[in-house]
Short mmCIF file of C-alpha atoms in Angstrom, two decimals:
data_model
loop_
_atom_site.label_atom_id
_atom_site.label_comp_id
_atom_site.label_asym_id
_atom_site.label_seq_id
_atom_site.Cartn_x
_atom_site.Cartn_y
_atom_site.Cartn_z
CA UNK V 1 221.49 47.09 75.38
CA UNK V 2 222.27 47.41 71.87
CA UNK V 3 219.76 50.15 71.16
CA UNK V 4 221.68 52.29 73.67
CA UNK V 5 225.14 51.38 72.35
CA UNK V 6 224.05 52.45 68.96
CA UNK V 7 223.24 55.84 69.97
CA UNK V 8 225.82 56.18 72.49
CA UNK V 9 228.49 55.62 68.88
CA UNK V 10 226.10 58.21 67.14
CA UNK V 11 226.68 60.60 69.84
CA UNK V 12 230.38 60.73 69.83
CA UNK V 13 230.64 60.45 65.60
CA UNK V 14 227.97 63.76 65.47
CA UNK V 15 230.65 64.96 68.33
CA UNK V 16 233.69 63.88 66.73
CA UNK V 17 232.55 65.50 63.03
CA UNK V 18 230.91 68.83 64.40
CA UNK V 19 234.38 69.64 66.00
CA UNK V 20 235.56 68.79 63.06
CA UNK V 21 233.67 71.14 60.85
CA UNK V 22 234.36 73.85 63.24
CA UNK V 23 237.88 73.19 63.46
CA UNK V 24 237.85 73.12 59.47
CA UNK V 25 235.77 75.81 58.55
CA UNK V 26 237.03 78.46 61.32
CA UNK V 27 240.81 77.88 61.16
CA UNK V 28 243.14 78.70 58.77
CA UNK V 29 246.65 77.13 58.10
CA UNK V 30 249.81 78.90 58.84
CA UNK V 31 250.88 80.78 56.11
CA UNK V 32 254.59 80.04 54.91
CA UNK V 33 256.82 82.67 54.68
CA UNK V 34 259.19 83.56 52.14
CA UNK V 35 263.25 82.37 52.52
CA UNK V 36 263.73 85.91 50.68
CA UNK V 37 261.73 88.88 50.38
CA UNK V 38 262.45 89.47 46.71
CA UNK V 39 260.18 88.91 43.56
CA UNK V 40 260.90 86.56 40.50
CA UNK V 41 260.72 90.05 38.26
CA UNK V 42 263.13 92.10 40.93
CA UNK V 43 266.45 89.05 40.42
CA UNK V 44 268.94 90.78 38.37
CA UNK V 45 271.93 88.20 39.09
CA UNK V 46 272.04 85.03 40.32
CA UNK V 47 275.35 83.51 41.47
CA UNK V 48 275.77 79.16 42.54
CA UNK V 49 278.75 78.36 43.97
CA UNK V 50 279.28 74.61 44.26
CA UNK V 51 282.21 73.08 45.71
CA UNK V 52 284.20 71.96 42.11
CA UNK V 53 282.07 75.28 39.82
CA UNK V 54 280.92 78.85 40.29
CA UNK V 55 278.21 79.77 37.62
CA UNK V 56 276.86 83.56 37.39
CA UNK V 57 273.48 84.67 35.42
CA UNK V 58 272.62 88.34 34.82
CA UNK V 59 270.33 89.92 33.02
CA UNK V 60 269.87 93.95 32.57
CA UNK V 61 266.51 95.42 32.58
CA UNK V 62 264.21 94.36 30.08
CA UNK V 63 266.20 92.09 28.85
CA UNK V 64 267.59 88.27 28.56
CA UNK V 65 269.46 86.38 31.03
CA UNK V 66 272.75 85.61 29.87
CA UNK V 67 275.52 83.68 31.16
CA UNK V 68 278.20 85.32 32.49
CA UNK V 69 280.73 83.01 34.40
CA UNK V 70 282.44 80.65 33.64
CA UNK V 71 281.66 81.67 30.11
CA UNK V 72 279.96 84.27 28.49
CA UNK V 73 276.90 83.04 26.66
CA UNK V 74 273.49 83.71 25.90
CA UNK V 75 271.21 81.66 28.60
CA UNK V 76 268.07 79.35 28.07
CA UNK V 77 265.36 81.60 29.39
CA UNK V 78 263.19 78.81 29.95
CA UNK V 79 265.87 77.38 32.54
CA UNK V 80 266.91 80.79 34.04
CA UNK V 81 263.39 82.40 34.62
CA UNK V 82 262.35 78.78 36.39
CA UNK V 83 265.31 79.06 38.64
CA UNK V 84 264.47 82.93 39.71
CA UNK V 85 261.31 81.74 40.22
CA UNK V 86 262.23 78.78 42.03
CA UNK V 87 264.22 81.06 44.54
CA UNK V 88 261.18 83.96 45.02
CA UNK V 89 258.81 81.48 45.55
CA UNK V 90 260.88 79.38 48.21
CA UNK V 91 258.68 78.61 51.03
CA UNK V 92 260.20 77.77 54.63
CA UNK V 93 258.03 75.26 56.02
CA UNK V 94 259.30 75.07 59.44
CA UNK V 95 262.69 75.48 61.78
CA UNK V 96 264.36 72.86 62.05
CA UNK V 97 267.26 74.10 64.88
CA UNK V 98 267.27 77.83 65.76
CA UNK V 99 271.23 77.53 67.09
CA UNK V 100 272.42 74.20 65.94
CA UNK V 101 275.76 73.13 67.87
CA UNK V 102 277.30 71.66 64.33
CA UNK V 103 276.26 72.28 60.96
CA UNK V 104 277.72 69.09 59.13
CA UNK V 105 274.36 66.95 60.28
CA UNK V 106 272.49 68.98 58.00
CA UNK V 107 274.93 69.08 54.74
CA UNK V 108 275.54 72.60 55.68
CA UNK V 109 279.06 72.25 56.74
CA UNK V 110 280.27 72.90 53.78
CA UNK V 111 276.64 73.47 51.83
CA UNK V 112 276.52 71.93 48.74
CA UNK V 113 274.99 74.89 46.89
CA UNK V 114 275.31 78.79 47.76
CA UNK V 115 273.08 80.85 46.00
CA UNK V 116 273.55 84.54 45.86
CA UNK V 117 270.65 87.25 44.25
CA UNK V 118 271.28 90.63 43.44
CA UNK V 119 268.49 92.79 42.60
CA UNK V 120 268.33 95.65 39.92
CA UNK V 121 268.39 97.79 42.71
CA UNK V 122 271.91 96.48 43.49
CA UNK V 123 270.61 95.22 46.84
CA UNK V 124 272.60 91.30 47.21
CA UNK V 125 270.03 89.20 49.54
CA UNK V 126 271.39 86.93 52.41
CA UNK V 127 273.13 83.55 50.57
CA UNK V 128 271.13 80.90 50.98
CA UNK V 129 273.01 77.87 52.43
CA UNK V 130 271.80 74.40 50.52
CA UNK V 131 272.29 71.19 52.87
CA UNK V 132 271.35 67.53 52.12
CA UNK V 133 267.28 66.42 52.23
CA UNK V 134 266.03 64.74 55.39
CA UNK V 135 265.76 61.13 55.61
CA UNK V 136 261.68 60.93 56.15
CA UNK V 137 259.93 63.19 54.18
CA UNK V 138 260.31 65.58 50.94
CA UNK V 139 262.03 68.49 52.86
CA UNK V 140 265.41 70.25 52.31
CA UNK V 141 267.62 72.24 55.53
CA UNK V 142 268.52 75.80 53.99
CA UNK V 143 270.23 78.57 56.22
CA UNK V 144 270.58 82.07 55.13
CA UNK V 145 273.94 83.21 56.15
CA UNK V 146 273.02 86.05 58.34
CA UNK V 147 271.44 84.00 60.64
CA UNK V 148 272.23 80.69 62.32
CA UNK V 149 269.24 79.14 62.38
CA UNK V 150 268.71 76.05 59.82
CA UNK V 151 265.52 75.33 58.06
CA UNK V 152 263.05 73.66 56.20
CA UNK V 153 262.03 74.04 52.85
CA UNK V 154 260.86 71.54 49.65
CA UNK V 155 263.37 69.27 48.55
CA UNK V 156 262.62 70.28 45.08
CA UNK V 157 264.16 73.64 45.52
CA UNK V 158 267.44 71.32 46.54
CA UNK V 159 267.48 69.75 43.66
CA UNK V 160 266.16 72.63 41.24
CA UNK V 161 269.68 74.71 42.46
CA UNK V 162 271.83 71.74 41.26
CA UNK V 163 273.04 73.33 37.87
CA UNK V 164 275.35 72.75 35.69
CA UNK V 165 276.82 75.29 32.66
CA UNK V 166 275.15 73.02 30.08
CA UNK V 167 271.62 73.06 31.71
CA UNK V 168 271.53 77.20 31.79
CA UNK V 169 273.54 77.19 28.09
CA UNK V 170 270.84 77.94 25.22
CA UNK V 171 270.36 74.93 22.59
CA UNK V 172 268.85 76.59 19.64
CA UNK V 173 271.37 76.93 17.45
CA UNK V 174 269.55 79.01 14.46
CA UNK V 175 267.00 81.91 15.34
CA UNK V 176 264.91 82.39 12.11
CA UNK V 177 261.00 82.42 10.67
CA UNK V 178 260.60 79.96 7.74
CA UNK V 179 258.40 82.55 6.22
CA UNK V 180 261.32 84.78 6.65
CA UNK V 181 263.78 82.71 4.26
CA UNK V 182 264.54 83.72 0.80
CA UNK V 183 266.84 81.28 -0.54
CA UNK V 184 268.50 77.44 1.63
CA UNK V 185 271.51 76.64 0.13
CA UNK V 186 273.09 72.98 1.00
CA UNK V 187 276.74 72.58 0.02
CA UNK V 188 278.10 68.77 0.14
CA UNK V 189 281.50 67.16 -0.44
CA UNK V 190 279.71 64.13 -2.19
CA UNK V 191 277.81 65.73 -4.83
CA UNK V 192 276.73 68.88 -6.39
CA UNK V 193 275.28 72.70 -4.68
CA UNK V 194 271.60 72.58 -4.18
CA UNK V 195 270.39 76.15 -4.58
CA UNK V 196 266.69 76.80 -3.87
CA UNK V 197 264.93 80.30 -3.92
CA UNK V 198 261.22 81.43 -3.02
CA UNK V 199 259.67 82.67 -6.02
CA UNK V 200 256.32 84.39 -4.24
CA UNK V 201 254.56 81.88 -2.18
CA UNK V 202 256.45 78.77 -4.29
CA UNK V 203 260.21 77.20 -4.41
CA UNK V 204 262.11 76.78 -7.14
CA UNK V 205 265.53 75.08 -7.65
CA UNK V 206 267.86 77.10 -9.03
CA UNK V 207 270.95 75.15 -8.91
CA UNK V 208 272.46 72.46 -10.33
CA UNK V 209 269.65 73.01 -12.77
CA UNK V 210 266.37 74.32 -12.72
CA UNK V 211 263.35 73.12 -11.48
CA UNK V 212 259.93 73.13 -9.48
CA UNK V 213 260.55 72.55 -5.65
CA UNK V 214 258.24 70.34 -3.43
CA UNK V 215 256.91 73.13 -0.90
CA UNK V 216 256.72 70.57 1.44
CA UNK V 217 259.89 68.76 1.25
CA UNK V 218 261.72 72.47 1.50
CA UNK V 219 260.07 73.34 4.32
CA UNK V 220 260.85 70.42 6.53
CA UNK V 221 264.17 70.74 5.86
CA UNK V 222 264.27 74.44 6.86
CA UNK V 223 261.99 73.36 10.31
CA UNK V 224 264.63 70.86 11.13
CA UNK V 225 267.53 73.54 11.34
CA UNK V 226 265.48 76.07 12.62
CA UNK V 227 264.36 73.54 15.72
CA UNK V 228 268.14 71.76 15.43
CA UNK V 229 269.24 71.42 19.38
CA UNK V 230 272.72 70.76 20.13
CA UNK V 231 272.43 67.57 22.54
CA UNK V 232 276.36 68.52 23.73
CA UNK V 233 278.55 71.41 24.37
CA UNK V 234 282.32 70.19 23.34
CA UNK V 235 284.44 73.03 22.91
CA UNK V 236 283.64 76.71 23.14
CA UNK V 237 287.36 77.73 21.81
CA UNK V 238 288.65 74.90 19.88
CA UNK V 239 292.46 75.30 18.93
CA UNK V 240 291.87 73.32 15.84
CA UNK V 241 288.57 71.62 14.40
CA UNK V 242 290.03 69.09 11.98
CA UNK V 243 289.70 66.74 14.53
CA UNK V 244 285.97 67.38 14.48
CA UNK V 245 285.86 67.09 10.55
CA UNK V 246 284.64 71.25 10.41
CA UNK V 247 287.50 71.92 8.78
CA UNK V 248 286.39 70.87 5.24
CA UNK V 249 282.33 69.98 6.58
CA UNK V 250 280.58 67.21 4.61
CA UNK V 251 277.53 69.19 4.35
CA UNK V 252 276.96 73.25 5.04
CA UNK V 253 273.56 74.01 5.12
CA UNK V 254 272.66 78.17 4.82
CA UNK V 255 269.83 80.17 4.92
CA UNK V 256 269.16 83.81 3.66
CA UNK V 257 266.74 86.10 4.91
CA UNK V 258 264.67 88.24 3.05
CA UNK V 259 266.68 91.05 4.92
CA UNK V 260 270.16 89.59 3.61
CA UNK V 261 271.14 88.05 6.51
CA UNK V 262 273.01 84.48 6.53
CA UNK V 263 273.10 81.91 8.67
CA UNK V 264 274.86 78.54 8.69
CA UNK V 265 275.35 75.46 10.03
CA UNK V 266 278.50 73.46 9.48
CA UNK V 267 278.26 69.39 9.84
CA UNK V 268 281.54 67.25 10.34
CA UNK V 269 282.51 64.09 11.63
CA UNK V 270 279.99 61.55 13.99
CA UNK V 271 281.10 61.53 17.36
CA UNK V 272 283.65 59.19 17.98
CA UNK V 273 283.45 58.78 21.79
CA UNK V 274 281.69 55.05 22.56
CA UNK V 275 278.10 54.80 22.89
CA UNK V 276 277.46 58.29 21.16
CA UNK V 277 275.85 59.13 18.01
CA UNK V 278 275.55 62.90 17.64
CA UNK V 279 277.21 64.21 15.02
CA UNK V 280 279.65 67.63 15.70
CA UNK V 281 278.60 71.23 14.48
CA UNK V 282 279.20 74.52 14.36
CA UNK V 283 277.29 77.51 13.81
CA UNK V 284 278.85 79.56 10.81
CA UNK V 285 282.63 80.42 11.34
CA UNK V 286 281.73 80.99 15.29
CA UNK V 287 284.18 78.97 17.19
CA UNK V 288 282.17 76.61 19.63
CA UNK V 289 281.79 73.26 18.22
CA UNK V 290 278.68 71.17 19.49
CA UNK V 291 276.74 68.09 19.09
CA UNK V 292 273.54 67.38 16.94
CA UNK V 293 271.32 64.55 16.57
CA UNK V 294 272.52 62.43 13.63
CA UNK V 295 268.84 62.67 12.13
CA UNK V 296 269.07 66.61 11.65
CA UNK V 297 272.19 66.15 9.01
CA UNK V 298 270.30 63.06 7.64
CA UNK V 299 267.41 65.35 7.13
CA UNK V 300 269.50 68.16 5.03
CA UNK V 301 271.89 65.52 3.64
CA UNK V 302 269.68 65.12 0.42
CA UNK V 303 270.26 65.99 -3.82
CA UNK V 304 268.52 68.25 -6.04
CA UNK V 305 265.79 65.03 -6.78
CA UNK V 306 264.59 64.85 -3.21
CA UNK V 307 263.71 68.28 -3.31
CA UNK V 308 262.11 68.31 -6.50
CA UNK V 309 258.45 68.79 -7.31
CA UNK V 310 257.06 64.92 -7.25
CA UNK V 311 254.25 65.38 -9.32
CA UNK V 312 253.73 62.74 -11.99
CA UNK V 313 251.66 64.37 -14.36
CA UNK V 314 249.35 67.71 -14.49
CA UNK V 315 246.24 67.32 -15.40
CA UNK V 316 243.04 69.72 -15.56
CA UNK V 317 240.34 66.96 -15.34
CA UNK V 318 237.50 69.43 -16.26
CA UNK V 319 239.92 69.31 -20.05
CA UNK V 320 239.65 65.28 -19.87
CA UNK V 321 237.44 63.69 -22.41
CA UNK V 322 238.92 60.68 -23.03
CA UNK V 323 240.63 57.90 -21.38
CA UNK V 324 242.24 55.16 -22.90
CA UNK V 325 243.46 52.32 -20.11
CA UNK V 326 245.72 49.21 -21.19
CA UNK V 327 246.05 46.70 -18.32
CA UNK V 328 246.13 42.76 -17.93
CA UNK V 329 242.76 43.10 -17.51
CA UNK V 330 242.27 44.64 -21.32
CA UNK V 331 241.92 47.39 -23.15
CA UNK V 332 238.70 49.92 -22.73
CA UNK V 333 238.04 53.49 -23.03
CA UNK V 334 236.22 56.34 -20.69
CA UNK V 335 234.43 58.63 -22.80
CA UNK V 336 232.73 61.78 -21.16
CA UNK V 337 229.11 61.53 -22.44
CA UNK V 338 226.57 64.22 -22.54
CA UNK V 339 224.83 65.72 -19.02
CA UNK V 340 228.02 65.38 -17.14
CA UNK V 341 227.86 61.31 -17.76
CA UNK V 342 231.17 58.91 -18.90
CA UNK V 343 230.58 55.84 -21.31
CA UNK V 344 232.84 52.65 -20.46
CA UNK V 345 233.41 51.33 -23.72
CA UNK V 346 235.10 47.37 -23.73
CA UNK V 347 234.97 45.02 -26.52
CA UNK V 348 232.78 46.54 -28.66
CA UNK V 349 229.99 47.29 -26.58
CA UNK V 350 229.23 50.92 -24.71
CA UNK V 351 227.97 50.77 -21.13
CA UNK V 352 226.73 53.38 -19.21
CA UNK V 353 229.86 54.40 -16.45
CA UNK V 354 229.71 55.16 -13.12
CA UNK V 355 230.05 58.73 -12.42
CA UNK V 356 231.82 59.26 -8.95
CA UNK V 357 234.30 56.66 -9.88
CA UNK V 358 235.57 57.82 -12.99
CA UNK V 359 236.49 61.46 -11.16
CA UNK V 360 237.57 59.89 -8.65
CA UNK V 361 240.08 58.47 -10.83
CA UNK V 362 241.10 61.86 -12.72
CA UNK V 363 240.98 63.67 -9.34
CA UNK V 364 243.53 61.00 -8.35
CA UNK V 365 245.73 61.61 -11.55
CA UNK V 366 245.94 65.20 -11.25
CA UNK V 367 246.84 64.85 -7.81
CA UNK V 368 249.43 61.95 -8.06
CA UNK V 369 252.68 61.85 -6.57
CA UNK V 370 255.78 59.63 -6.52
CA UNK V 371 256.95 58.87 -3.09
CA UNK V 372 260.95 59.81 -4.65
CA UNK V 373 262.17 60.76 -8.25
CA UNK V 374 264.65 57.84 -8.44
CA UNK V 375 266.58 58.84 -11.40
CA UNK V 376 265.79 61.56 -14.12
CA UNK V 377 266.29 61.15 -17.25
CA UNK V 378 265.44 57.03 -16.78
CA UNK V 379 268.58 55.52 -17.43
CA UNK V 380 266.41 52.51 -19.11
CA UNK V 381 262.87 51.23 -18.92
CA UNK V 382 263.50 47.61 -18.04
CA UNK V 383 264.91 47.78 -14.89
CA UNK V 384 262.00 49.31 -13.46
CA UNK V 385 259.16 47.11 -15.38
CA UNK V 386 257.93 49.98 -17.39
CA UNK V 387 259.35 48.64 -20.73
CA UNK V 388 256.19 46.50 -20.25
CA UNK V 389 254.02 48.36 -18.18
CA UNK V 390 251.21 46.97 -16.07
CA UNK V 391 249.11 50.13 -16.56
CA UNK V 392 249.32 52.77 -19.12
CA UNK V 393 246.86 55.56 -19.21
CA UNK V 394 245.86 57.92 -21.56
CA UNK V 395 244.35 61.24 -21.12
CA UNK V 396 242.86 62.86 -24.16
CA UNK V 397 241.36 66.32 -24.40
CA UNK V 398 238.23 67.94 -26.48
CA UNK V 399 240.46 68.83 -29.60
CA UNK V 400 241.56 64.89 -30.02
CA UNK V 401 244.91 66.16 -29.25
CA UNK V 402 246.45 63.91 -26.14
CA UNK V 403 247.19 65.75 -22.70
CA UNK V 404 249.40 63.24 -21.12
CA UNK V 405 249.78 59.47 -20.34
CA UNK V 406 250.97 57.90 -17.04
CA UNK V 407 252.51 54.04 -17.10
CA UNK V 408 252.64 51.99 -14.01
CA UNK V 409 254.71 49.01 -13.32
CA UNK V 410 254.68 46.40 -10.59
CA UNK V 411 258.00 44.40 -10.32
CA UNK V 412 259.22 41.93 -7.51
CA UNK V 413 262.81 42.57 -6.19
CA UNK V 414 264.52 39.35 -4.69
CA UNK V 415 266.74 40.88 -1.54
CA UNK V 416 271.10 40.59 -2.10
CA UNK V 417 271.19 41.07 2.08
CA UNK V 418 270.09 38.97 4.50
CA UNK V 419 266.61 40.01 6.37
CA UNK V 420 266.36 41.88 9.02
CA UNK V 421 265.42 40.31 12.14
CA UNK V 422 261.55 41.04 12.36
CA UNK V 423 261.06 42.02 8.85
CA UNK V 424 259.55 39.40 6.43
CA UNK V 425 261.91 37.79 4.27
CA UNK V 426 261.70 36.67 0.63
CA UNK V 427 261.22 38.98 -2.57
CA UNK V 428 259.83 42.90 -1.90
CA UNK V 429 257.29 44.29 -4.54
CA UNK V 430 257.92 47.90 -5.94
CA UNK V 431 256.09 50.37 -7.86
CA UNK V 432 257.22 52.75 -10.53
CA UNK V 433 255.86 55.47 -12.56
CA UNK V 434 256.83 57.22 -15.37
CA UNK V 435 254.42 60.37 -18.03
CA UNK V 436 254.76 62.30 -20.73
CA UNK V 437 255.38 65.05 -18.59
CA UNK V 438 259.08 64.56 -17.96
CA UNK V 439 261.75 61.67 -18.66
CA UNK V 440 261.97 60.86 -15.06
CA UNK V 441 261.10 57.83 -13.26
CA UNK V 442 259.15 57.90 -9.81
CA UNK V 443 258.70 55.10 -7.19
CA UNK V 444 254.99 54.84 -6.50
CA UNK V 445 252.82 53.67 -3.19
CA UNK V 446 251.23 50.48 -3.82
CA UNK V 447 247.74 52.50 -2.87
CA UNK V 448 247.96 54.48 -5.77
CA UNK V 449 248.69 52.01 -7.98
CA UNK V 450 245.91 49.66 -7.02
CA UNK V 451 243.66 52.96 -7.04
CA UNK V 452 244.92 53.24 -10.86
CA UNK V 453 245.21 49.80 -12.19
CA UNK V 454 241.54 48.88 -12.19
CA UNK V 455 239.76 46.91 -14.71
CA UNK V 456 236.95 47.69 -17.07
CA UNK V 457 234.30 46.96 -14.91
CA UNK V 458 234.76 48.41 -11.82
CA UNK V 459 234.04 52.17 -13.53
CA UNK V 460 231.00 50.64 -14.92
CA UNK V 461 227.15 51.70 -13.19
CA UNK V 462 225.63 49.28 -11.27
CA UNK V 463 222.52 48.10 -12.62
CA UNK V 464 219.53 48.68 -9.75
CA UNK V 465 218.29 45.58 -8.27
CA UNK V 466 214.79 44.41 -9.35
CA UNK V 467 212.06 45.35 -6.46
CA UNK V 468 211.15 42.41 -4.89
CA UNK V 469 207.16 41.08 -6.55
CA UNK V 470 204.47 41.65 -4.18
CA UNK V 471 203.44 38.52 -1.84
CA UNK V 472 199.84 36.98 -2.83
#
């Protein structure tokens, strides 16, 4: 009895899944036809009318979409090329009533979206009619008004016609390459003009007084207004922008092309409106005023020094013979020895250095950096720790004559605020630097210091461990 109910089950499953596989592999789906015959490429205006707004898009041939009502304005191409697209590619998946008896079941009555396309060809489409989404499912009734019938399409194309003039309104608000600039100019009401030009593939300040530029530094202040956003549209014909402190601007930052061409960007007050924290701009002497994060001014808000070149001291350590170190640890020497070898010389006695380590440590000096220049010239030694230095280095070249020294200073600050909650409390340790190079003082990461303040005989060779004797 069980055999045969076993193969009666296999019977109808080997039924059941070869009319599946015919039904599957034979058949094909109903294909979905278009709510409008037009293509994505073919959409010269599009017009939503919503029951409080009317917003228009246009574009000519071959070229971008702009804004056109309520206000004239160039348009965010990403937004208006995904809403033509949104409209060409709109499905209908099925009908929901061919003559419905009242319209107000399905939102329709009145819609709450018309949408309107023109074509280049200056053909306007039937308006498509936007209702509510149905209560089961992910669908949307739409009715084209030159025929009664309501239907059924994604509820994503609902929601994707739902626009406001700030959506479709471009954000950039400066269109440059940063291989394009010749000079950034920042103008603040707190301090002095920083000028800075491109002198071939470097930056140099120019104003308030001359000086190397940190390519680096430059640059991200030139990528943060050329990818500056406004987060808010306020007023696109202010009467009067002292309210927005644009008037007399803390901070102006401009750029000038290699062309001659100028663009600016005005900062004023911070947004006074509860809970927001943008601060108000304005493009130039154009009239709109809008909002910025508060980071992008924070970014450009910065003196001649945090622009500057942060190198500590130049070094060629190929010109290096000797080094003289003072530390807690003692005084030694690193003396370059013949065949490409360095003697570590301490207390009288010469021991053979360790190669890789000592260049290591030159590589490291040319290449050092202060995190900031905190004040040049050094208004005094002690406050800093470098009127008794932890470190002091000296390089010395072939000719005996010296080619720079570097001091290093380790001092513990006790805080004058109360912590932070999260942050460890009690006295902070900072790092200083200061060289030959320059009278001004830099702050220093506590890696490079501990890479620098090393005793004696770390740079010495290892001696090689004695084989092992040979078991009897």
């Amino acid at each position: 009895m069980r055999l045969r109910n076993t193969i009666i089950v296999l019977i109808l499953f080997g039924a059941v899944g070869g009319y599946a596989f015919i039904v599957g592999h034979y058949s094909s789906p109903e294909a979905q036809r278009k709510l409008l015959a037009v293509k994505q490429d073919d959409i010269a205006k599009i017009e939503l009318r919503y029951s409080d707004r009317d917003i228009v898009l246009g574009r000519d041939k071959g070229k971008p979409w702009r804004l056109v009502k309520p206000i004239g304005a160039d348009a965010d191409q990403t937004q208006a090329n995904n809403l033509a697209r949104a409209i060409a590619d709109c499905a209908v998946v099925r009908t929901a009533d061919e003559k419905p008896a009242d319209l107000v079941p399905f939102g329709l009555k009145p819609p709450t979206t018309t949408v309107t396309v023109t074509t280049f060809d200056k053909k306007t489409l039937p308006a498509i009619e936007v209702g509510k989404s149905t209560p089961i499912g992910f669908n949307a009734y739409v009715r084209l008004a030159d025929s009664p019938a309501v239907l059924l399409t994604e509820a994503v194309f609902s929601a994707g016609m739902n626009k406001t003039v700030n959506d479709l309104r471009v954000r950039d608000l400066m269109a440059f390459k940063i291989d394009d600039v010749q000079k950034l100019i920042i103008v603040r009401d707190n301090g002095p003009t920083v000028e800075i030009d491109r002198d071939g593939d470097q930056w140099k300040i120019v104003k308030p007084a001359p000086y190397a530029a940190d390519d680096m530094a430059v640059r991200m202040a030139l990528s943060t207004l050329v990818n500056a956003k406004a987060s808010d549209f306020i007023a696109d014909a202010p009467g009067n922008v002292t309210q927005y402190g644009l008037e007399k601007p803390h901070l102006t930052a401009t750029v000038v092309l290699k062309n001659g061409e100028q663009q600016s960007m005005l900062f004023g007050f911070k947004q006074s409106e509860q809970g927001k924290s943008g601060i108000y701009v304005r493009r130039g002497e154009r009239a709109p005023v809008y909002v910025v994060a508060e980071y992008v001014m924070s970014s450009l808000d910065k003196s001649a020094l945090d622009f500057r070149d942060r190198t500590i001291l130049k070094v060629d350590p190929e010109a290096v013979v000797t080094v003289k170190v003072k530390n807690s640890d003692g005084d030694f020497t690193l003396k370059r020895a013949a065949g490409g070898k360095w003697d570590v010389m301490v207390g009288g006695k010469t021991s053979e250095g360790d190669i890789p380590v000592v260049e290591r440590m030159l590589n490291q000096l040319r290449d050092l950096k202060g995190t900031s220049i905190v004040a040049d010239p050094m208004p005094s030694a002690q406050p800093f720790g470098l009127d008794n230095p932890a470190a002091e280095i000296t390089l010395v070249g072939k000719d005996g004559k010296e080619l720079g020294a570097v001091k290093l200073a380790k001092i513990s600050v006790k805080p004058t605020t109360p912590p932070i909650p999260g942050e460890p409390a009690g006295p902070r340790t900072e790092y200083y630097a200061s060289s030959s190079a320059s009278k001004a003082v830099f702050s220093l990461s506590d890696f490079s210091f501990a890479q620098l303040n090393k005793p004696a005989p770390l740079y010495m060779a290892k001696a090689p461990e004695a084989a092992p004797s040979p078991a009897k």
